[in-house]
XYZ file of C-alpha atoms in Angstrom:
391
model
C 90.265 58.180 35.390
C 90.254 55.173 33.169
C 90.487 52.794 36.132
C 87.525 54.542 37.794
C 85.388 54.067 34.715
C 86.243 50.397 34.533
C 85.314 49.870 38.178
C 82.035 51.762 37.645
C 81.204 49.577 34.647
C 81.869 46.412 36.619
C 79.635 47.624 39.440
C 76.852 48.398 36.984
C 77.181 44.942 35.391
C 76.981 43.280 38.778
C 73.840 45.238 39.615
C 72.205 44.271 36.328
C 73.052 40.605 36.765
C 71.758 40.695 40.331
C 68.476 42.211 39.214
C 68.088 39.599 36.499
C 68.748 36.791 38.977
C 66.355 38.178 41.571
C 63.320 38.860 39.325
C 61.330 36.002 37.700
C 57.997 36.147 35.762
C 55.803 33.001 35.805
C 53.075 32.396 33.168
C 49.425 31.622 33.948
C 48.637 27.940 34.778
C 52.334 27.389 35.422
C 54.178 26.792 38.717
C 57.948 27.232 39.237
C 59.817 24.977 41.677
C 62.483 27.041 43.585
C 65.457 25.322 45.213
C 67.987 26.893 47.599
C 71.302 25.165 47.643
C 69.710 22.085 46.017
C 66.780 21.854 48.451
C 63.156 22.697 47.718
C 62.269 26.128 49.060
C 58.976 27.258 47.493
C 56.822 27.292 44.415
C 56.470 30.379 42.269
C 52.905 31.406 41.440
C 51.924 33.046 38.125
C 53.072 36.696 37.929
C 56.206 38.646 39.063
C 58.307 36.941 41.728
C 61.538 38.038 43.544
C 64.304 35.573 44.322
C 67.505 35.785 46.327
C 70.178 36.178 43.715
C 72.868 33.532 43.537
C 71.096 31.572 46.296
C 67.617 30.602 44.963
C 67.232 28.787 41.669
C 64.113 27.801 39.627
C 64.654 24.086 39.145
C 61.452 23.038 37.225
C 58.481 24.722 35.603
C 55.344 22.569 35.814
C 52.348 23.009 33.463
C 49.128 22.736 35.496
C 46.795 22.385 32.526
C 45.162 19.077 31.477
C 47.441 17.261 29.082
C 46.762 14.700 26.366
C 49.302 12.019 25.606
C 48.874 9.486 22.780
C 50.849 6.300 23.152
C 51.976 4.244 20.126
C 50.272 0.893 19.376
C 51.177 -1.938 21.688
C 50.887 -5.654 20.975
C 48.621 -7.438 23.466
C 47.701 -11.151 23.580
C 44.083 -12.069 24.267
C 42.793 -15.042 26.239
C 42.359 -17.082 23.023
C 46.046 -16.454 22.094
C 45.498 -13.826 19.416
C 47.795 -10.856 19.076
C 45.964 -7.526 18.835
C 47.440 -4.072 18.448
C 46.009 -1.372 20.734
C 46.851 2.312 20.873
C 45.462 4.520 23.613
C 45.089 8.171 24.599
C 45.476 9.401 28.229
C 43.988 12.652 29.581
C 45.693 13.670 32.864
C 46.364 16.782 34.963
C 49.041 17.663 37.553
C 47.476 18.511 40.891
C 50.622 18.730 43.073
C 53.659 20.138 41.215
C 56.041 19.395 44.108
C 55.146 15.676 44.224
C 55.115 15.479 40.418
C 58.644 16.851 40.519
C 60.181 14.890 43.385
C 58.105 11.674 43.543
C 58.833 10.545 39.988
C 61.539 11.456 37.587
C 59.453 11.283 34.348
C 55.760 10.923 34.976
C 54.823 10.755 31.267
C 57.049 7.756 30.660
C 55.777 6.203 33.876
C 52.155 6.624 32.743
C 52.977 5.037 29.358
C 54.568 1.954 30.900
C 51.790 1.643 33.437
C 49.192 1.870 30.675
C 50.926 -0.892 28.682
C 51.116 -3.315 31.595
C 47.566 -2.616 32.691
C 46.249 -3.226 29.161
C 48.022 -6.565 29.023
C 46.455 -7.617 32.291
C 42.947 -6.543 31.223
C 43.047 -7.880 27.642
C 44.657 -11.133 28.799
C 41.442 -12.050 30.578
C 39.211 -11.483 27.513
C 38.816 -13.237 24.216
C 38.843 -11.413 20.883
C 35.078 -10.992 20.702
C 34.920 -9.461 24.172
C 37.898 -7.238 23.433
C 36.242 -5.809 20.333
C 32.902 -5.242 22.032
C 33.989 -4.113 25.541
C 35.731 -0.802 24.930
C 33.863 1.015 27.686
C 34.705 -1.672 30.216
C 38.388 -1.631 29.253
C 38.509 2.171 29.424
C 36.964 2.237 32.878
C 39.256 -0.432 34.287
C 42.338 1.213 32.808
C 41.411 4.652 34.139
C 40.781 3.292 37.624
C 44.193 1.547 37.770
C 46.091 4.552 36.370
C 44.362 7.053 38.662
C 45.121 4.926 41.710
C 48.774 4.463 40.716
C 49.468 8.103 39.778
C 47.680 9.597 42.782
C 50.872 9.546 44.887
C 52.675 11.356 42.069
C 50.337 14.342 42.317
C 48.701 13.421 38.984
C 45.014 12.737 38.327
C 43.995 10.668 35.289
C 40.695 12.085 33.970
C 39.967 9.881 30.976
C 41.392 6.931 29.028
C 40.368 6.102 25.442
C 41.336 3.201 23.191
C 41.671 4.643 19.719
C 41.879 1.341 17.821
C 41.977 -2.401 18.382
C 43.481 -4.132 15.361
C 43.389 -7.957 15.187
C 45.724 -9.868 12.841
C 45.029 -9.593 9.071
C 43.872 -13.218 8.835
C 41.415 -12.672 11.670
C 40.198 -9.469 10.048
C 39.558 -11.325 6.793
C 37.623 -14.054 8.636
C 35.632 -11.450 10.504
C 34.792 -9.663 7.276
C 33.629 -12.927 5.716
C 31.547 -13.707 8.784
C 30.053 -10.233 8.751
C 29.341 -10.495 5.025
C 27.680 -13.895 5.517
C 25.619 -12.525 8.386
C 24.535 -9.556 6.296
C 23.677 -11.856 3.379
C 21.663 -14.017 5.774
C 19.761 -11.021 7.109
C 19.218 -9.753 3.564
C 17.830 -13.160 2.511
C 15.572 -13.238 5.588
C 14.323 -9.732 4.879
C 13.773 -10.619 1.209
C 11.818 -13.743 2.149
C 9.826 -11.778 4.695
C 9.064 -9.148 2.093
C 7.982 -11.784 -0.428
C 5.771 -13.422 2.208
C 4.174 -10.119 3.088
C 3.728 -9.370 -0.617
C 2.092 -12.778 -1.211
C -0.183 -12.296 1.795
C -1.172 -8.833 0.648
C -1.704 -10.062 -2.926
C -3.891 -12.945 -1.714
C -5.824 -10.572 0.523
C -6.294 -8.207 -2.393
C -7.463 -11.025 -4.669
C -9.852 -12.185 -1.963
C -11.309 -8.722 -1.578
C -11.472 -8.367 -5.373
C -13.303 -11.707 -5.708
C -15.721 -10.734 -2.955
C -16.394 -7.372 -4.557
C -16.744 -8.989 -8.001
C -19.222 -11.556 -6.674
C -21.126 -8.842 -4.855
C -21.214 -6.729 -7.998
C -22.330 -9.713 -10.109
C -25.065 -10.434 -7.559
C -26.269 -6.836 -7.646
C -26.041 -6.852 -11.459
C -28.131 -10.020 -11.737
C -30.672 -8.648 -9.289
C -30.900 -5.411 -11.251
C -31.142 -7.272 -14.585
C -33.887 -9.541 -13.206
C -35.708 -6.522 -11.831
C -35.342 -4.735 -15.172
C -36.576 -7.820 -17.075
C -39.530 -8.121 -14.725
C -40.379 -4.464 -15.201
C -39.946 -4.856 -18.980
C -42.286 -7.857 -19.070
C -44.820 -6.055 -16.928
C -44.641 -2.991 -19.177
C -44.818 -5.191 -22.309
C -47.857 -7.039 -20.955
C -49.476 -3.744 -20.031
C -48.671 -2.404 -23.500
C -50.127 -5.490 -25.195
C -53.204 -5.238 -23.001
C -53.612 -1.585 -23.900
C -53.009 -2.411 -27.596
C -55.667 -5.181 -27.550
C -58.045 -2.857 -25.756
C -57.348 -0.104 -28.283
C -57.896 -2.463 -31.253
C -61.047 -3.851 -29.673
C -62.438 -0.359 -29.074
C -61.406 0.753 -32.548
C -63.167 -2.235 -34.186
C -66.367 -1.605 -32.309
C -66.128 2.140 -32.806
C -65.813 1.526 -36.588
C -69.069 -0.546 -36.546
C -67.977 -3.524 -38.780
C -70.603 -5.252 -40.999
C -70.822 -8.440 -43.093
C -69.027 -6.896 -46.045
C -65.952 -6.125 -43.929
C -65.798 -9.685 -42.627
C -66.047 -11.096 -46.156
C -63.294 -8.799 -47.329
C -61.062 -9.855 -44.469
C -61.663 -13.513 -45.298
C -60.677 -12.981 -48.919
C -57.493 -11.315 -47.752
C -56.661 -14.388 -45.668
C -57.073 -16.860 -48.577
C -53.543 -16.270 -50.012
C -52.076 -16.841 -46.585
C -53.971 -20.117 -46.294
C -52.579 -21.245 -49.669
C -48.983 -20.506 -48.646
C -48.773 -23.340 -46.131
C -45.976 -25.931 -46.510
C -48.515 -28.818 -46.505
C -50.540 -27.368 -49.421
C -49.316 -29.207 -52.522
C -52.196 -28.198 -54.853
C -54.625 -25.246 -54.821
C -57.594 -25.013 -57.285
C -59.268 -21.737 -58.095
C -62.791 -22.485 -59.438
C -63.977 -20.824 -62.587
C -67.157 -19.758 -60.903
C -65.253 -17.482 -58.515
C -67.891 -14.781 -58.849
C -70.716 -17.138 -57.901
C -68.606 -18.393 -55.026
C -68.079 -14.872 -53.779
C -71.788 -14.211 -54.043
C -72.463 -17.411 -52.157
C -69.831 -16.430 -49.605
C -71.540 -13.102 -49.024
C -74.977 -14.694 -48.734
C -73.602 -17.393 -46.439
C -71.804 -14.956 -44.225
C -74.869 -12.809 -44.073
C -76.782 -15.652 -42.495
C -74.280 -16.153 -39.608
C -76.077 -15.827 -36.317
C -74.842 -13.093 -34.074
C -73.389 -10.872 -36.813
C -75.650 -8.143 -38.145
C -75.870 -7.108 -41.733
C -74.790 -3.626 -40.644
C -72.887 -2.839 -37.464
C -74.943 -1.115 -34.835
C -74.004 0.200 -31.466
C -72.784 3.234 -29.562
C -69.022 2.581 -29.820
C -66.637 5.483 -29.622
C -63.095 5.719 -30.900
C -60.463 5.471 -28.126
C -59.249 8.780 -26.813
C -55.444 9.119 -26.650
C -54.011 11.479 -24.063
C -50.218 11.941 -24.060
C -49.647 8.475 -25.494
C -51.866 6.759 -22.869
C -54.627 4.459 -24.128
C -58.044 4.600 -22.512
C -58.693 1.271 -20.869
C -62.051 -0.593 -20.938
C -64.062 -1.394 -17.922
C -62.423 -4.412 -16.276
C -65.860 -6.050 -15.637
C -67.203 -5.724 -19.207
C -63.946 -6.454 -21.080
C -63.932 -10.319 -20.757
C -67.532 -10.668 -21.961
C -66.944 -8.345 -24.909
C -63.742 -10.155 -25.923
C -65.487 -13.550 -25.725
C -68.373 -12.296 -27.853
C -65.998 -10.933 -30.521
C -64.002 -14.215 -30.601
C -67.174 -16.268 -31.090
C -68.363 -14.016 -33.888
C -65.034 -14.201 -35.723
C -64.851 -17.989 -35.322
C -68.389 -18.441 -36.668
C -67.680 -16.144 -39.627
C -64.594 -18.105 -40.578
C -66.440 -21.441 -40.345
C -69.261 -20.095 -42.520
C -66.784 -18.824 -45.110
C -65.043 -22.200 -45.288
C -68.388 -24.031 -45.694
C -69.369 -21.663 -48.498
C -66.082 -22.271 -50.287
C -66.510 -26.059 -50.042
C -70.086 -25.850 -51.384
C -68.996 -23.761 -54.356
C -66.230 -26.226 -55.259
C -68.639 -29.189 -55.047
C -71.064 -27.497 -57.473
C -68.276 -26.879 -59.971
C -66.974 -30.451 -59.831
C -68.691 -31.819 -63.082
C -66.888 -29.333 -65.313
C -63.504 -29.727 -63.557
C -61.190 -32.694 -63.146
C -61.342 -34.440 -59.852
C -58.889 -32.775 -57.563
C -58.816 -33.169 -53.825
C -60.131 -30.071 -52.113
C -57.572 -27.854 -50.439
C -57.215 -28.086 -46.762
C -57.546 -24.591 -45.368
C -55.293 -23.660 -42.548
C -57.170 -23.524 -39.314
C -57.448 -20.252 -37.542
C -55.261 -19.788 -34.429
C -56.765 -21.538 -31.484
C -58.129 -19.308 -28.817
C -59.293 -20.293 -25.398
C -63.078 -20.271 -25.545
C -64.798 -18.507 -22.700
C -67.190 -20.229 -20.368
C -70.805 -20.846 -21.486
C -70.072 -20.418 -25.222
C -73.265 -20.630 -27.329
C -73.189 -23.294 -30.102
C -72.510 -22.105 -33.620
C -75.431 -22.315 -36.108
C -74.800 -24.314 -39.269
C -75.382 -22.142 -42.350
C -77.648 -23.533 -45.093
C -76.026 -25.158 -48.131
C -76.451 -23.634 -51.508
């Protein structure tokens, strides 16, 4: 009984081992390489697969996904004999698992060595400046060489990237100095350009300001001249209206000989106040002189003893003065000027006559020189003044 159980257990163990050897599960994007007695038989696809136990064997399992391999930095000499350190990254994918298994023993190591030698060939034909500025060209050349070389291995190189290109420290320091000098140069150029633009804009602004200032000064002078002209015109019109108003007022008041004599007496102090008058004598017979003055003035031709005429006072309406007739105004003004001039001459003659009569009782003193009345332009065809009789 015991022997039977042992045999049954051995049979069961053999069955279990056989099942394990005959059943194989393959993951997605993975291919199993099956060998029978050391020779390739088939490739296992993803899923559940049955094998012949103790005859078939899964030799390799190949990953069919795209793989990324980063290689360590490699020293490469450029055309100008400078050592640069370059590290690269390779993106590849296995297309034929059988060839990738049997055509090359270690395709990753083969790709690394091939990448190193290809980089040396490419960088050896470039100087440092081209190496630093031709990454795309280097990547394309390297990918083309690797893809052509690995095609027979069942591998396709999709992309090659150079992660860094490091020149020697001394070269890096020189490059930094050169870059700093170039940046300083560009900064100085930009600063000078900015200053030039600022100076141009400032000069343009000053030019426009000067033009506007001159234009404003021109307009201001024109306006001031126009205002002065208008002011003079208005002043002349005002003086003309004032003279007309005074002239009308005098004639409307009907002046007589007494008013003229009174006005002359009021002017005597002003005559005595002249700077050239050193001595002024007031005669004792001032009353007789005044009587003689009145009688002399009364005999002036052209001036009536009592003013007669139909003169009316000027009518003012809202500050506007009524103007005289433009045709009669010059003749009337000339007549009034002649009458005033004759009255003044008669008054002076009367004063001289009165002083000559009082001379015996007074010390001899030179007669005062009366100040002449303001000269006025005599009108045309002025009648001659009549000489008053001496008393």
